[in-house]
mmCIF file of N, CA and C in Angstrom:
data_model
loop_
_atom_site.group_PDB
_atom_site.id
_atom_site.type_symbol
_atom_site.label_atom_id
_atom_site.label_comp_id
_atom_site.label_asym_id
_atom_site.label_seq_id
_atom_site.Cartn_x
_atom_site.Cartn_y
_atom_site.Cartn_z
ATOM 1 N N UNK A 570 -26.717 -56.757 55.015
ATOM 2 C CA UNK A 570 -26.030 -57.677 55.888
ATOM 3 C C UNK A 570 -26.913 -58.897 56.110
ATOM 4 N N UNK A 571 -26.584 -59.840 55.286
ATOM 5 C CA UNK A 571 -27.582 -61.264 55.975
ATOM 6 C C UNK A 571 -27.172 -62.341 56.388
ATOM 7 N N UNK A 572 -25.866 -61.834 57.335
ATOM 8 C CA UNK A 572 -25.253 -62.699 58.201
ATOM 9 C C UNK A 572 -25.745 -62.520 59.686
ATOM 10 N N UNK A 573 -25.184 -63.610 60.499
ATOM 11 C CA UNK A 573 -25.648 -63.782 61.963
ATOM 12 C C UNK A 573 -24.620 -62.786 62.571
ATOM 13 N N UNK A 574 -24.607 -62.209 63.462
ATOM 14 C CA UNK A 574 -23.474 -61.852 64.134
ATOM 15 C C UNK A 574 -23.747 -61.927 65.690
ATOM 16 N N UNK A 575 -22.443 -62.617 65.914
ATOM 17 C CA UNK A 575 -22.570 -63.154 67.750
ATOM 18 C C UNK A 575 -21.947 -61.574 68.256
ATOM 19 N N UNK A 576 -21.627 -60.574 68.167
ATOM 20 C CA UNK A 576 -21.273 -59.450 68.592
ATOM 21 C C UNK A 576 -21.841 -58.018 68.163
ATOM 22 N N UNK A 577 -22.112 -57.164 68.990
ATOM 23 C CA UNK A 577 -22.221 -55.760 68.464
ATOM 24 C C UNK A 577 -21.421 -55.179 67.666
ATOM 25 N N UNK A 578 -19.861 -55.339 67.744
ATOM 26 C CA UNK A 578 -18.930 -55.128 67.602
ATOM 27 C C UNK A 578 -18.607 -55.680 65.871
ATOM 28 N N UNK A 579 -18.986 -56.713 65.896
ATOM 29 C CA UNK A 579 -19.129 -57.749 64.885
ATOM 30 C C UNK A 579 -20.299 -56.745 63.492
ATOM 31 N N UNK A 580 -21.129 -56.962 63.889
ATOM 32 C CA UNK A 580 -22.213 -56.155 63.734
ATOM 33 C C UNK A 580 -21.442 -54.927 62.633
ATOM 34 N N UNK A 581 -20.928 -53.993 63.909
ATOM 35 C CA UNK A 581 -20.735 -52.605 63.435
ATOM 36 C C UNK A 581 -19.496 -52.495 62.275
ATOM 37 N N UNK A 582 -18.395 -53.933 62.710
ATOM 38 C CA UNK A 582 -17.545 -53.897 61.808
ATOM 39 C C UNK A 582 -17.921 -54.511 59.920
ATOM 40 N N UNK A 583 -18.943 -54.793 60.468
ATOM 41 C CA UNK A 583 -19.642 -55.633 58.824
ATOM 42 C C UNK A 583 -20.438 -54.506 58.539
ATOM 43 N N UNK A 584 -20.752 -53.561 58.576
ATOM 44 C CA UNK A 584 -21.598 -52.502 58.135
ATOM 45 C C UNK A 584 -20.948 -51.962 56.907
ATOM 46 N N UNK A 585 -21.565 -51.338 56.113
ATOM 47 C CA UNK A 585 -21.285 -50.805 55.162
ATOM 48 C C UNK A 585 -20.335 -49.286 55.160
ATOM 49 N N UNK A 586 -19.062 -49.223 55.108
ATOM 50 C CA UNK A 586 -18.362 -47.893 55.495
ATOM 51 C C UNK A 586 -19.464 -46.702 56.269
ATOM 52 N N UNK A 587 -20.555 -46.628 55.254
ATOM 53 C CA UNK A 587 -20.853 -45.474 55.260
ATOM 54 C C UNK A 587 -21.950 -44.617 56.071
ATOM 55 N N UNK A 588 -21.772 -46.769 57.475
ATOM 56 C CA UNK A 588 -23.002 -46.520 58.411
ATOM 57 C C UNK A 588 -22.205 -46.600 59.804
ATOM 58 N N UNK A 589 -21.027 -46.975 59.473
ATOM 59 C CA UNK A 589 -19.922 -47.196 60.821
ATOM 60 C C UNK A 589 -20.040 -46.235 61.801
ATOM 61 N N UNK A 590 -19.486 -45.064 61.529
ATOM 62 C CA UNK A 590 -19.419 -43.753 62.553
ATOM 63 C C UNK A 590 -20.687 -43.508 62.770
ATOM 64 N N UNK A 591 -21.940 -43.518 62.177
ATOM 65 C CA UNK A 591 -23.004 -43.618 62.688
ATOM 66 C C UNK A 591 -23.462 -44.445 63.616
ATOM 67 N N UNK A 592 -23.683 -45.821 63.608
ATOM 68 C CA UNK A 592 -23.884 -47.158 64.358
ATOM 69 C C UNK A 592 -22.969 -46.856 65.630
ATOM 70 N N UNK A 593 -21.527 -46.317 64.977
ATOM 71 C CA UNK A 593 -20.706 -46.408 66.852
ATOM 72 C C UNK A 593 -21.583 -45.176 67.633
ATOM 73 N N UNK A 594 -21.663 -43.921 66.877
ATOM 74 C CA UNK A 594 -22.100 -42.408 67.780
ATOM 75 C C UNK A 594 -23.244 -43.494 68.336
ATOM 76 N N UNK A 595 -24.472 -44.029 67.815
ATOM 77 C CA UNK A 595 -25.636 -44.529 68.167
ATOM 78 C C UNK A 595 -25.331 -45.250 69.749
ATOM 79 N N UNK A 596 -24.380 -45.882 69.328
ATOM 80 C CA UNK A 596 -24.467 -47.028 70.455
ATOM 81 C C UNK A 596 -23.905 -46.016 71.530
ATOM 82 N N UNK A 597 -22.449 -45.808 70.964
ATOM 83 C CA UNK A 597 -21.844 -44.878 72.281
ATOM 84 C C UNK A 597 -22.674 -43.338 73.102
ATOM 85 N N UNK A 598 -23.884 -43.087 72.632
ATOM 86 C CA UNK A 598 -25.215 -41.734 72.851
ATOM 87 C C UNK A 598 -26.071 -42.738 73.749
ATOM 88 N N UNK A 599 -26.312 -43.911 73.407
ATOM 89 C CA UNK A 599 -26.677 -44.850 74.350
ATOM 90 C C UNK A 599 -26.297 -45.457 74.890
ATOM 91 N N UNK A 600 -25.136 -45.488 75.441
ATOM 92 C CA UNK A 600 -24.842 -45.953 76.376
ATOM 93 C C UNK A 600 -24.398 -45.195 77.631
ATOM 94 N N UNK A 601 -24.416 -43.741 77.258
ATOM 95 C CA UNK A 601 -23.965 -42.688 77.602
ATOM 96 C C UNK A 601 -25.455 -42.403 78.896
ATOM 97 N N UNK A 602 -26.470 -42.509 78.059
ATOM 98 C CA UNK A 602 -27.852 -42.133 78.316
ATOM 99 C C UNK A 602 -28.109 -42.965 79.249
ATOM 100 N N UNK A 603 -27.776 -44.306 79.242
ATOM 101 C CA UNK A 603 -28.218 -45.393 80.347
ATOM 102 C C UNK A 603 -27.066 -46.206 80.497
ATOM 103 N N UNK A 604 -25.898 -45.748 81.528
ATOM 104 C CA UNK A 604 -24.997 -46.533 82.009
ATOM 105 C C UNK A 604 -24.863 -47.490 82.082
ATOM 106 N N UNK A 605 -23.939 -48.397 81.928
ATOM 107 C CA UNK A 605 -24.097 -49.740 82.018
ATOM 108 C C UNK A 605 -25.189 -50.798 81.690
ATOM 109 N N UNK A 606 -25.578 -50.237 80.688
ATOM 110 C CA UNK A 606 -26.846 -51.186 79.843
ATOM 111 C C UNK A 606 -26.041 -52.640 79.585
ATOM 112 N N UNK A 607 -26.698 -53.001 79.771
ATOM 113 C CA UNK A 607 -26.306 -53.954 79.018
ATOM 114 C C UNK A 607 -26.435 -54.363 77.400
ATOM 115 N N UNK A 608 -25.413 -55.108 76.459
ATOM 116 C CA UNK A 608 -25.890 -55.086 75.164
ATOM 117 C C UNK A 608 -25.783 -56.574 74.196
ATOM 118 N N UNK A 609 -26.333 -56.545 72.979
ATOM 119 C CA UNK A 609 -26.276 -58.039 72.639
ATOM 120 C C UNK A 609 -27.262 -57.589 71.298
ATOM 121 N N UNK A 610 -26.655 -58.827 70.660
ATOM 122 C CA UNK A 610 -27.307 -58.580 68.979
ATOM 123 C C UNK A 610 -28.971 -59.468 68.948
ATOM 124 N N UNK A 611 -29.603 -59.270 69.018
ATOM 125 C CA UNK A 611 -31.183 -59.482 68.953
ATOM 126 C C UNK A 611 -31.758 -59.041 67.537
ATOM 127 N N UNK A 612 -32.558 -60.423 67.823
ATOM 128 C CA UNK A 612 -33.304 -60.442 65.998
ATOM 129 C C UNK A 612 -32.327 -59.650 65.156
ATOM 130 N N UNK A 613 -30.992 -60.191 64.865
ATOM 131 C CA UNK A 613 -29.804 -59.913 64.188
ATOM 132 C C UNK A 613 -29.514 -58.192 64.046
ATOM 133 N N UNK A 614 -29.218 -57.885 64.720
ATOM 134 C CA UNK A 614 -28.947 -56.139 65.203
ATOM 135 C C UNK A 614 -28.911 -56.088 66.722
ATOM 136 N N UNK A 615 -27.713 -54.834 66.913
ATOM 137 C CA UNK A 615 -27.649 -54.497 68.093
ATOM 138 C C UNK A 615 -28.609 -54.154 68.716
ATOM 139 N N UNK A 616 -28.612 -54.511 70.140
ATOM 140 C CA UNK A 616 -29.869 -54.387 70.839
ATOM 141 C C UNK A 616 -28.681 -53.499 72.520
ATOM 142 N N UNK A 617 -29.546 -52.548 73.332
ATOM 143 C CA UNK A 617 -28.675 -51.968 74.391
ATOM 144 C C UNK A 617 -30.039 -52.050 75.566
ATOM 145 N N UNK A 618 -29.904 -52.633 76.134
ATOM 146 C CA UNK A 618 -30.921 -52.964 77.630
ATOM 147 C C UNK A 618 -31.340 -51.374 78.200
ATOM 148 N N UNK A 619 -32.325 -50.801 77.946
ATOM 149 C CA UNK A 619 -32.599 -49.575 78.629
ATOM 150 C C UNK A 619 -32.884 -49.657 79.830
ATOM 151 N N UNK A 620 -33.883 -51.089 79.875
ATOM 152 C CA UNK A 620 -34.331 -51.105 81.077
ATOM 153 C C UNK A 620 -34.208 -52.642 81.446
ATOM 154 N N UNK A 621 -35.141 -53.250 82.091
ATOM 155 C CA UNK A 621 -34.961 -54.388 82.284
ATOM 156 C C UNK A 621 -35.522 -55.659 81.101
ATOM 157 N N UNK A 622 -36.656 -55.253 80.667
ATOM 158 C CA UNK A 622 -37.191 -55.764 79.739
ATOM 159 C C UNK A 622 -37.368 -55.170 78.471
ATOM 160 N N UNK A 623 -36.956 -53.593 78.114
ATOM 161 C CA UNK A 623 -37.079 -53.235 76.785
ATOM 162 C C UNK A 623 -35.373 -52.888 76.480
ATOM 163 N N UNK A 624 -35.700 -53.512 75.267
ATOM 164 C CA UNK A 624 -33.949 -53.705 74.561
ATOM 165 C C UNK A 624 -34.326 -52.251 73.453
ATOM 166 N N UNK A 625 -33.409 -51.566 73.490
ATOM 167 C CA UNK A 625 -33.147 -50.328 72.477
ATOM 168 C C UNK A 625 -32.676 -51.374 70.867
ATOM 169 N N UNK A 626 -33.130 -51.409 70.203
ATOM 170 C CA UNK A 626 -32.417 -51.984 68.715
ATOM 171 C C UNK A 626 -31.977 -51.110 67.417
ATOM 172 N N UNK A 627 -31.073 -50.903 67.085
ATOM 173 C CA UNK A 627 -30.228 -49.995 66.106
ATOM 174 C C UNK A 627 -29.550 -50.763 65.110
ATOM 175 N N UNK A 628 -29.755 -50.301 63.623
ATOM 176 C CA UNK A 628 -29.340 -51.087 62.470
ATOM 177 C C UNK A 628 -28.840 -49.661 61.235
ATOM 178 N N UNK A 629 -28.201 -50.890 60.796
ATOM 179 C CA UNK A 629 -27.816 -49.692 59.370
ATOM 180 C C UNK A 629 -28.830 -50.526 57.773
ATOM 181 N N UNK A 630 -28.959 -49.293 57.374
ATOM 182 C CA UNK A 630 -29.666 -49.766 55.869
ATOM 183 C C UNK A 630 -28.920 -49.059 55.068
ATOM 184 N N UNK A 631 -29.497 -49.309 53.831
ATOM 185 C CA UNK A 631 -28.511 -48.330 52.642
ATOM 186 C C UNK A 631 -28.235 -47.247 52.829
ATOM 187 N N UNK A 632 -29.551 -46.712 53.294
ATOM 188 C CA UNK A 632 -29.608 -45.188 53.256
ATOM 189 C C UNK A 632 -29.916 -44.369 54.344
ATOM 190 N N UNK A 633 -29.887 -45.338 55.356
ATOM 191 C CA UNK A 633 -30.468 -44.369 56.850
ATOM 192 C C UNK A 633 -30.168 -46.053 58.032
ATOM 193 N N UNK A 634 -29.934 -45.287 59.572
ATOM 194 C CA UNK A 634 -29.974 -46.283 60.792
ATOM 195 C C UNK A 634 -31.674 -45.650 61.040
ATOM 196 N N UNK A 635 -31.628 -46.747 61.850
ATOM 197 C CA UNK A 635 -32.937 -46.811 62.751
ATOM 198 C C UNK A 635 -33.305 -47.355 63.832
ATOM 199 N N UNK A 636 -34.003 -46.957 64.470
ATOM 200 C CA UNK A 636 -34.170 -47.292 66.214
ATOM 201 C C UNK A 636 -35.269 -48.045 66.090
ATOM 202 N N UNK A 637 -35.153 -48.979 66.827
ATOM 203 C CA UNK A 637 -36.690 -49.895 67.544
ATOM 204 C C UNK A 637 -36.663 -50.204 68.737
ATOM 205 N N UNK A 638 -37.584 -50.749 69.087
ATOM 206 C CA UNK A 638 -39.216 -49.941 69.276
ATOM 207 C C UNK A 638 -38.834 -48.762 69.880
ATOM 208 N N UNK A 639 -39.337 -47.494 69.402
ATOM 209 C CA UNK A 639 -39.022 -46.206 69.870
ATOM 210 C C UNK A 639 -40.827 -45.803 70.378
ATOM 211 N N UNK A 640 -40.997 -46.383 71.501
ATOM 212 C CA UNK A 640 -42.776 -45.924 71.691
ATOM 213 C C UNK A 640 -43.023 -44.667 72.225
ATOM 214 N N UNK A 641 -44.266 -44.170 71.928
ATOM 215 C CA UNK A 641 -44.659 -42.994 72.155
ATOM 216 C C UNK A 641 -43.885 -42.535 73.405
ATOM 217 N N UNK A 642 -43.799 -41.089 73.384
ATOM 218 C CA UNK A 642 -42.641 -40.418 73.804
ATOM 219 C C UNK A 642 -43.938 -39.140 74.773
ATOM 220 N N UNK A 643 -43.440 -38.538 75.784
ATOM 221 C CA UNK A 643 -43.679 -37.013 76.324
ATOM 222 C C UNK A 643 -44.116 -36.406 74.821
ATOM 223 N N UNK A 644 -45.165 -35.472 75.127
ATOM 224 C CA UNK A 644 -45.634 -34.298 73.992
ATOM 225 C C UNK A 644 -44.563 -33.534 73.777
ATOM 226 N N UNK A 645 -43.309 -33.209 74.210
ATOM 227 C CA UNK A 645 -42.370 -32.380 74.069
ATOM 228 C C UNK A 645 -41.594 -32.892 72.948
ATOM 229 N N UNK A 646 -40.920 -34.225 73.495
ATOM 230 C CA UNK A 646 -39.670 -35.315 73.529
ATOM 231 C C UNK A 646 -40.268 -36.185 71.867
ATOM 232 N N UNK A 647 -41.458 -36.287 72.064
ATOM 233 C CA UNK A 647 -42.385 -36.725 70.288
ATOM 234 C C UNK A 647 -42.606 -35.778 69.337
ATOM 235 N N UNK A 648 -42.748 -34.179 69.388
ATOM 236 C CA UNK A 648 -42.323 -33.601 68.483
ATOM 237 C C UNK A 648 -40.990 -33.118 67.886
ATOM 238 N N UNK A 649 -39.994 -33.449 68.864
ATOM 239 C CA UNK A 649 -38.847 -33.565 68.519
ATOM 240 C C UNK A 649 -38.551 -34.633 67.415
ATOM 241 N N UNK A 650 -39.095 -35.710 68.002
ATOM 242 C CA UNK A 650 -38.732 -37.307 66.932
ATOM 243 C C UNK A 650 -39.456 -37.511 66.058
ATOM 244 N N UNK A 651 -40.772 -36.528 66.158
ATOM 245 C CA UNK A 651 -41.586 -37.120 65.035
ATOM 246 C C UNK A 651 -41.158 -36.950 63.357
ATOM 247 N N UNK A 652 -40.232 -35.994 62.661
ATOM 248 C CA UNK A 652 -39.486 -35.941 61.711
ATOM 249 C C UNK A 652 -38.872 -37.171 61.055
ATOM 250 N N UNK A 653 -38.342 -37.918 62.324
ATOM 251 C CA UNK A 653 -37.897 -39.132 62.049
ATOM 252 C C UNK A 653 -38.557 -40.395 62.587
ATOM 253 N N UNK A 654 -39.509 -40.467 62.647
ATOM 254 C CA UNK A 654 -40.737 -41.591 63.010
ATOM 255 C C UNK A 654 -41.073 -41.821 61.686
ATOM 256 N N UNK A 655 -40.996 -43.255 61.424
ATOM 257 C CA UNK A 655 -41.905 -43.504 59.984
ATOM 258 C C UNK A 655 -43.124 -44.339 60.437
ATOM 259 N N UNK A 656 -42.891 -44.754 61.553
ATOM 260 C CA UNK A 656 -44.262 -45.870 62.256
ATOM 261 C C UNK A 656 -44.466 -45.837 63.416
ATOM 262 N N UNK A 657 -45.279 -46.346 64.359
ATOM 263 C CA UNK A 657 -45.648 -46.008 65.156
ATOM 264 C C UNK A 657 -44.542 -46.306 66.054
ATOM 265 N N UNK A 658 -43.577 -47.030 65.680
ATOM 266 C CA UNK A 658 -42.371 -47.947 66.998
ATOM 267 C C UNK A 658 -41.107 -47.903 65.794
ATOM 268 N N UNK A 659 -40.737 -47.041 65.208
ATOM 269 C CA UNK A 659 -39.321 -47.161 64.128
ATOM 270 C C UNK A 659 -38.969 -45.330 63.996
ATOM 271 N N UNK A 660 -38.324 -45.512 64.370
ATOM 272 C CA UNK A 660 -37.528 -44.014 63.700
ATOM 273 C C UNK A 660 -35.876 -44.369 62.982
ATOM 274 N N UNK A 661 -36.369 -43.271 61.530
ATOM 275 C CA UNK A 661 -34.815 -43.827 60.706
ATOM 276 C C UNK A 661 -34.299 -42.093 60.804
ATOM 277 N N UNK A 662 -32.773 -42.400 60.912
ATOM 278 C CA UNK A 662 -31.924 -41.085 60.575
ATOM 279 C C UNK A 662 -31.446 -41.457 59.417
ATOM 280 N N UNK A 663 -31.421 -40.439 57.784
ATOM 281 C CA UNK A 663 -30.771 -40.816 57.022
ATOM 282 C C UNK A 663 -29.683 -40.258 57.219
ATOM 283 N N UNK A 664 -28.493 -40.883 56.338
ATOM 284 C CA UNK A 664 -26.951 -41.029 56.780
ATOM 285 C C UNK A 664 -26.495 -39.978 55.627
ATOM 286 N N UNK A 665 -27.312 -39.271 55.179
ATOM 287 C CA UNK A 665 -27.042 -37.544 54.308
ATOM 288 C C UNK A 665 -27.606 -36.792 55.071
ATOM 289 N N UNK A 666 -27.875 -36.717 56.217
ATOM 290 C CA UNK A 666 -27.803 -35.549 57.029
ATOM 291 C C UNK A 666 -27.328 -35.956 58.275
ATOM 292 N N UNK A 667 -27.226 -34.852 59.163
ATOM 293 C CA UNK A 667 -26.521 -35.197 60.828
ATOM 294 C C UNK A 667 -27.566 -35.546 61.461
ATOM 295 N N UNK A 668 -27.063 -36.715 61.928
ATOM 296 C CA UNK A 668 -27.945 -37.474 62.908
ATOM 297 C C UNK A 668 -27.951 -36.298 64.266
ATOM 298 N N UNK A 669 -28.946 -36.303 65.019
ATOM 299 C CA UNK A 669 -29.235 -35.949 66.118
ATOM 300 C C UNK A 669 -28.549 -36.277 67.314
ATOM 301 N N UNK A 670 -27.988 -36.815 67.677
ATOM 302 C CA UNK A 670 -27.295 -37.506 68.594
ATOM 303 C C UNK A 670 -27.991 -37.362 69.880
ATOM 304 N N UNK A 671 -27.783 -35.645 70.310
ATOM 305 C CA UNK A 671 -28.254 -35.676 71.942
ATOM 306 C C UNK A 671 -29.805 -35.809 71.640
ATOM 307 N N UNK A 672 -31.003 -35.315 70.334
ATOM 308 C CA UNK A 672 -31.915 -36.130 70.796
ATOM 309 C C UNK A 672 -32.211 -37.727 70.802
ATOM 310 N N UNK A 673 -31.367 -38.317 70.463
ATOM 311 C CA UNK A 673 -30.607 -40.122 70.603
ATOM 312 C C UNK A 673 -30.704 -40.263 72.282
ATOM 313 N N UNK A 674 -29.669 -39.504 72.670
ATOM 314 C CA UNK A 674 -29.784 -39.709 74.292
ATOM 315 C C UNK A 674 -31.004 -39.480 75.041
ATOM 316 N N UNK A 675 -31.393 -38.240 74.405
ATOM 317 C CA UNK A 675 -32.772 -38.335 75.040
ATOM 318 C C UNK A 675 -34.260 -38.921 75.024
ATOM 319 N N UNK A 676 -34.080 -39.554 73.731
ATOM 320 C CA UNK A 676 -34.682 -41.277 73.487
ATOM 321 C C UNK A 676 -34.748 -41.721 74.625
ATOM 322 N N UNK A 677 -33.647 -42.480 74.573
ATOM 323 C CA UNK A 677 -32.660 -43.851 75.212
ATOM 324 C C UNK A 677 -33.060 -43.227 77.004
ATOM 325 N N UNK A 678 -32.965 -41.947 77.393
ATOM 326 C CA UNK A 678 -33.338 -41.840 78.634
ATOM 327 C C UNK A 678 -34.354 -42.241 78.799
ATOM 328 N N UNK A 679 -35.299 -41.026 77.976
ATOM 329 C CA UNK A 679 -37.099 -41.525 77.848
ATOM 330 C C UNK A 679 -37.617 -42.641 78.664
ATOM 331 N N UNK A 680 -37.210 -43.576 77.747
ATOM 332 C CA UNK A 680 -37.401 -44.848 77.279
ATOM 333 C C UNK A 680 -36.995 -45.788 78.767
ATOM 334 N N UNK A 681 -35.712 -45.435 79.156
ATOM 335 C CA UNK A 681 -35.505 -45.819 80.414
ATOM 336 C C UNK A 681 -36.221 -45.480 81.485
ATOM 337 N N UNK A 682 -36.712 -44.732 81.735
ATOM 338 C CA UNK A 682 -37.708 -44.469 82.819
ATOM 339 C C UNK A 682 -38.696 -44.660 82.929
ATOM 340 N N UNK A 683 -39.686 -44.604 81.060
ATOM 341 C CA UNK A 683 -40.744 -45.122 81.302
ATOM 342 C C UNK A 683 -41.132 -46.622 81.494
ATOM 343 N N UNK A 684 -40.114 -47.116 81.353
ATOM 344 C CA UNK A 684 -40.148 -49.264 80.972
ATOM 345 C C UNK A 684 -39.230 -49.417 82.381
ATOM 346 N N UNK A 685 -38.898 -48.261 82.885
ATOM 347 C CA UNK A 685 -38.507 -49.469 84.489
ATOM 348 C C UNK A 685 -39.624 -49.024 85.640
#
């Protein structure tokens, strides 16, 4: 995708079929996790307000979505994610296996509590 998109929505509808139902579960697990986030496309990908100053960011690639900045996590809550951590602040789900979802939410909580 190396277009601009003024919408999330926008965003998810230009995705490649085969990242759609993924990108929506993503967003809709986060938004679930932190009510009324607010959301908006940042550095061209959806971005969902966890907190006040850290934006959750979710994208599709060929072969897998991925979360940013996903920062160090609880010793519990990081061996859960570490499977899907490739760097110190990126975790990818590839889109040939089932994404995790509720540990998605429990990201997106994480994440909310520790950044407000």
């Amino acid at each position: 995708m190396a277009r601009t998109f003024e919408t999330v929505d926008e965003y998810i509808a230009a995705a490649d079929p085969s990242a759609r139902e993924a990108l929506t579960r993503l967003r809709e697990t986060i938004h679930a996790a932190v009510p009324d986030a607010p959301e908006k496309v940042r550095y061209d990908m959806p971005a969902i307000a966890v907190a006040e100053k850290h934006w959750l960011h979710f994208a599709a690639w060929k072969r897998h979505v991925g979360m940013y900045p996903v920062s160090r996590l609880e010793p519990e809550l990081e061996e859960r994610i570490r499977p899907f951590r490739t760097t110190t602040s990126t975790v990818k789900f590839p889109l040939a296996a089932p994404i995790p979802f509720e540990l998605v939410g429990e990201v997106a909580r994480a994440l909310a509590a520790t950044a407000s």
